[in-house]
Amino acid sequence: MRATVIHGPNDIRVEEVPDPVIQHPTDAVVRVVNACICGSDLWAYRGVAARVAGQRIGHEFLGIVEETGSEVRDFRRGDFVVAPFVWSDGTCDYCREGLQTSCPHGGFWGQVGSDGGQGEAVRVPFADGTLVQLPKEAASDEKLLPGLLALSDVMATGHHAAVTAGVRPGATVAVVGDGAVGLCGVLAAHRLGAGRIIALGRHQARTDIARKFGATDVVAARGEEAVEAVRELTGGQGAHAVLEAVGTEESMRTAISIARDGGAVGYVGVPHGGSAGVDIGQMFGRNVSLRGGVAPARAYIPELLPDVLSGAIDPGLVFDRTVGLEGVPDGYRAMDDRSALKVRIAF
Amino acid sequence: MRATVIHGPNDIRVEEVPDPVIQHPTDAVVRVVNACICGSDLWAYRGVAARVAGQRIGHEFLGIVEETGSEVRDFRRGDFVVAPFVWSDGTCDYCREGLQTSCPHGGFWGQVGSDGGQGEAVRVPFADGTLVQLPKEAASDEKLLPGLLALSDVMATGHHAAVTAGVRPGATVAVVGDGAVGLCGVLAAHRLGAGRIIALGRHQARTDIARKFGATDVVAARGEEAVEAVRELTGGQGAHAVLEAVGTEESMRTAISIARDGGAVGYVGVPHGGSAGVDIGQMFGRNVSLRGGVAPARAYIPELLPDVLSGAIDPGLVFDRTVGLEGVPDGYRAMDDRSALKVRIAF
């Protein structure tokens, strides 16, 4: 089959690789229908996150089950499924508690020895613990596919930011970052009943989506200027809940600074600034909490799915370009130079 | 009157100072019955926390109301009261929400221009918002006084650590630090129904108190060794709730490392290690939350007071030495060289 492989910084290729086969009785093989490129894939693309030359890449996909191992009970050939960005056994303490990202048998698509989502097919370990069933008819519904695809990571991650930041009905929320995760954070906060949502972002095409998703205010600034603006919008107090969806030192500093005393930052941007942006002295004096982390998408998909199917939310709006598999390298370039927000791959 | 004054590092004196007088109609003047020395006072004593020469010191006291301003409604001459370590107006958004430490009109006993708790009397701003009424007969009850005194800071702070760490009935809890706050954290976790409480500390006299307060396990180690020991005690997972009651880089690093995935660190040790101990990469991957800060004692005292009065908890056991006012400099020396755990000042 053909799949996307990363050979080094700025070196993404689509190549022939071995077809996936069932290796364990709990495996399934899924033929990919839709996949996409994640902002976090760019860390590898840019050489910031290390990868072994030849590693697969991509961790978000929808597909049709092609084959199942002898112990797979919940899925059969022909089922349409979404995969969260981490696989998990579904039976350990953490899986049962809804923190599948901490499953001791879990793993991340594209890690050495596994398939990536940006390929024609994927071997899925622990299919029963990992995959979520979708309505079969949705597999050919071009209106629904983008929203369903967003559940594999970006919408679940935005939701995790909102949940961990403690968004409640009526709350004032601020979202740092206008990437696809930040935008989904806006949508998640709106879905959870936030009274006011301040989106921080400087790219109008993106903040326009933020407004569609429920943002009531946009702050087109960064750093101190953004902090001032949010304080001014909130009577000097800041936001009850801040969603941090970037992962740099500056974005974390901004997020903590715009949190209201006693409030929380829910951070989901993969940290690339160490702890330098975490001003523990400021957090201590103002009782600002820092929560979040890698989102247990598997736990959230069942909650979010009905709202995508009903059209109550459409996180698929974050996709502004669609390519075929052979167009994936172009997709990386477009996301890297910010000419695309998020690229969908249709097989 | 006589009061404790800090002139510089290791230079604590008891001196004649002006008697406090009502300055605002919301003030009260309280004659101190009991006060104490806090572990955080040692940061000033050691010159780590800056003080202006001649500043008062001490922020924990019980006393009898001597005089009230014309707008004070809830207190009158002769009332026996406890003061939380921060004063607050009682009417702002934060005070109404129970985060009195963020009151814009609030302040800290001993800050420049205010009286400190380690003196014969104190002018109390916003008496109605700040003070909590105690039963008059308790003022002469030597059995009750230490426990009531602990409510002004150390017990309320231990409780804040437990609450922000998310201690729930049955939870596995670890407490970093065997100072008075850490010990009160053990007591608070026990009171909240923790199933298992692992106290980290290397001073047996202190860990003996921890056991009295409900600790089920003691780990007499630090750093990596302590992390290993807690992991071993918890089947490799760590503690659901970790109370950090030291405030150094190492203690924060330990606290985060021994938290179970998805768990929380409630930190109340005044941070003196910057953010270096906050390993954001580890927190992210394991969804460990960092909560806590300066404890809103004023919010907690009404909840904790009945249990002290009934004898259900006795946080007063953290006091292992009592001095008179003139003995305060000796008290600092004893706490600094760790020959005393916490020193009470009886007037």
XYZ file of C-alpha atoms in Angstrom, chain A residues 9-198:
190
model
C 12.986 17.778 8.560
C 10.946 19.047 5.592
C 11.185 15.617 3.995
C 7.759 14.035 3.844
C 7.191 11.413 1.134
C 4.401 9.127 0.017
C 5.846 5.668 -0.577
C 5.100 2.004 -1.020
C 5.097 0.232 2.354
C 4.044 -3.279 3.399
C 0.329 -3.868 3.715
C -0.779 -4.090 7.346
C -1.757 -7.532 8.619
C -3.325 -8.796 11.832
C -0.502 -9.480 14.292
C -2.482 -10.025 17.485
C -5.981 -11.438 17.971
C -7.126 -8.015 19.295
C -5.994 -6.184 16.144
C -8.089 -4.864 13.313
C -7.004 -3.610 9.927
C -8.777 -0.437 8.851
C -8.806 0.971 5.332
C -8.562 4.747 5.642
C -11.355 6.889 4.200
C -10.230 10.264 5.522
C -7.156 11.398 7.410
C -5.609 14.774 8.099
C -2.496 16.702 9.037
C -2.187 17.964 12.609
C -0.466 21.098 13.844
C 1.587 18.776 16.039
C 2.821 16.920 12.918
C 4.539 20.170 12.014
C 6.830 19.857 15.040
C 8.201 16.706 13.436
C 8.181 18.276 9.970
C 10.217 21.201 11.263
C 12.673 18.938 13.052
C 11.690 20.223 16.508
C 10.303 16.839 17.553
C 12.727 14.031 16.770
C 11.701 11.244 14.395
C 13.585 8.234 13.130
C 14.088 8.472 9.355
C 11.446 6.295 7.733
C 8.863 6.594 10.521
C 5.203 6.752 9.493
C 3.208 9.830 10.365
C -0.400 10.915 10.893
C -2.611 10.086 13.854
C -6.127 11.126 12.819
C -8.287 8.935 10.592
C -11.680 7.526 9.724
C -11.925 4.210 7.960
C -13.677 0.987 7.105
C -12.798 -2.154 9.020
C -11.277 -4.608 6.601
C -10.257 -7.464 8.847
C -10.441 -8.285 12.551
C -8.459 -10.563 14.845
C -10.126 -13.525 16.517
C -10.680 -11.711 19.827
C -12.233 -8.543 18.419
C -15.886 -8.496 19.489
C -17.290 -5.064 18.831
C -16.280 -4.590 15.189
C -16.553 -6.521 11.977
C -15.576 -6.120 8.359
C -17.384 -3.197 6.771
C -17.886 -1.154 9.936
C -17.175 2.559 9.634
C -15.014 3.790 12.504
C -13.125 6.735 13.904
C -9.781 6.235 15.644
C -8.683 8.504 18.470
C -5.060 9.635 18.140
C -3.886 7.148 20.766
C -4.733 3.452 20.876
C -5.560 1.879 24.236
C -6.466 -1.552 25.597
C -9.860 -0.530 26.947
C -9.533 -2.680 30.039
C -6.891 -1.157 32.345
C -7.591 1.176 35.290
C -6.898 4.269 33.218
C -9.055 3.178 30.289
C -11.957 2.419 32.612
C -11.541 5.860 34.205
C -11.504 7.614 30.843
C -7.814 8.488 30.737
C -6.949 6.207 27.828
C -3.876 8.288 27.030
C -2.252 6.766 30.123
C -3.019 3.164 29.159
C 0.165 1.140 29.767
C -0.504 -0.793 26.541
C -1.355 2.315 24.574
C 0.575 3.942 21.771
C 0.566 6.736 19.274
C -0.046 6.178 15.548
C 3.173 6.571 13.671
C 5.433 5.612 16.552
C 8.257 3.309 15.487
C 6.822 -0.033 14.417
C 3.252 1.159 13.937
C 1.265 2.455 10.997
C 0.427 6.126 10.668
C -2.945 7.600 9.863
C -1.750 9.236 6.646
C -1.712 6.007 4.664
C -4.111 3.746 2.849
C -4.578 1.339 5.742
C -3.688 0.969 9.409
C -3.223 -1.955 11.757
C -5.192 -0.978 14.872
C -4.046 -2.624 18.112
C -6.766 -3.295 20.718
C -9.538 -2.523 18.260
C -12.286 -2.916 20.880
C -10.560 -0.519 23.267
C -9.592 1.972 20.607
C -12.112 2.407 17.803
C -15.515 4.049 17.969
C -18.356 2.914 15.717
C -19.882 5.431 13.283
C -23.048 5.138 11.194
C -22.132 3.322 7.964
C -23.998 5.779 5.776
C -21.782 8.597 7.058
C -18.804 7.065 5.236
C -19.972 8.586 1.988
C -21.468 11.771 3.408
C -19.102 14.547 2.336
C -20.903 16.988 4.619
C -20.352 14.864 7.713
C -16.893 13.443 7.066
C -14.876 16.528 8.079
C -16.706 16.871 11.394
C -16.315 13.173 12.176
C -12.658 13.305 11.258
C -12.186 16.205 13.696
C -13.270 13.903 16.529
C -10.107 11.844 16.205
C -8.065 14.654 17.704
C -8.685 18.327 17.170
C -12.261 18.558 18.478
C -11.597 16.159 21.327
C -8.506 18.159 22.216
C -10.357 21.477 22.144
C -12.993 19.885 24.356
C -10.317 18.659 26.765
C -8.997 22.205 27.034
C -12.481 23.468 27.812
C -13.231 20.728 30.340
C -9.920 21.052 32.170
C -10.150 24.849 32.188
C -13.451 24.354 33.994
C -15.781 26.005 31.454
C -19.239 26.273 32.982
C -22.500 27.813 31.806
C -22.143 31.570 31.879
C -18.375 31.556 32.351
C -16.042 34.026 30.693
C -13.602 32.053 28.574
C -10.454 33.083 26.723
C -8.795 30.943 24.059
C -5.113 31.407 23.279
C -4.320 30.256 19.749
C -6.274 30.419 16.515
C -5.082 27.117 15.103
C -7.544 24.311 14.556
C -7.337 23.176 18.198
C -7.937 26.692 19.505
C -10.928 27.072 17.208
C -12.322 23.749 18.384
C -11.744 25.003 21.928
C -13.998 27.953 21.126
C -16.619 25.550 19.792
C -16.298 23.305 22.856
C -16.613 26.261 25.237
C -19.691 27.450 23.368
C -21.164 23.951 23.520
C -20.562 23.883 27.290
C -22.507 27.111 27.713
C -19.828 29.750 28.132
C -21.336 33.200 28.475
C -18.527 35.015 26.778
C -15.696 33.690 24.631
C -12.678 35.825 23.848
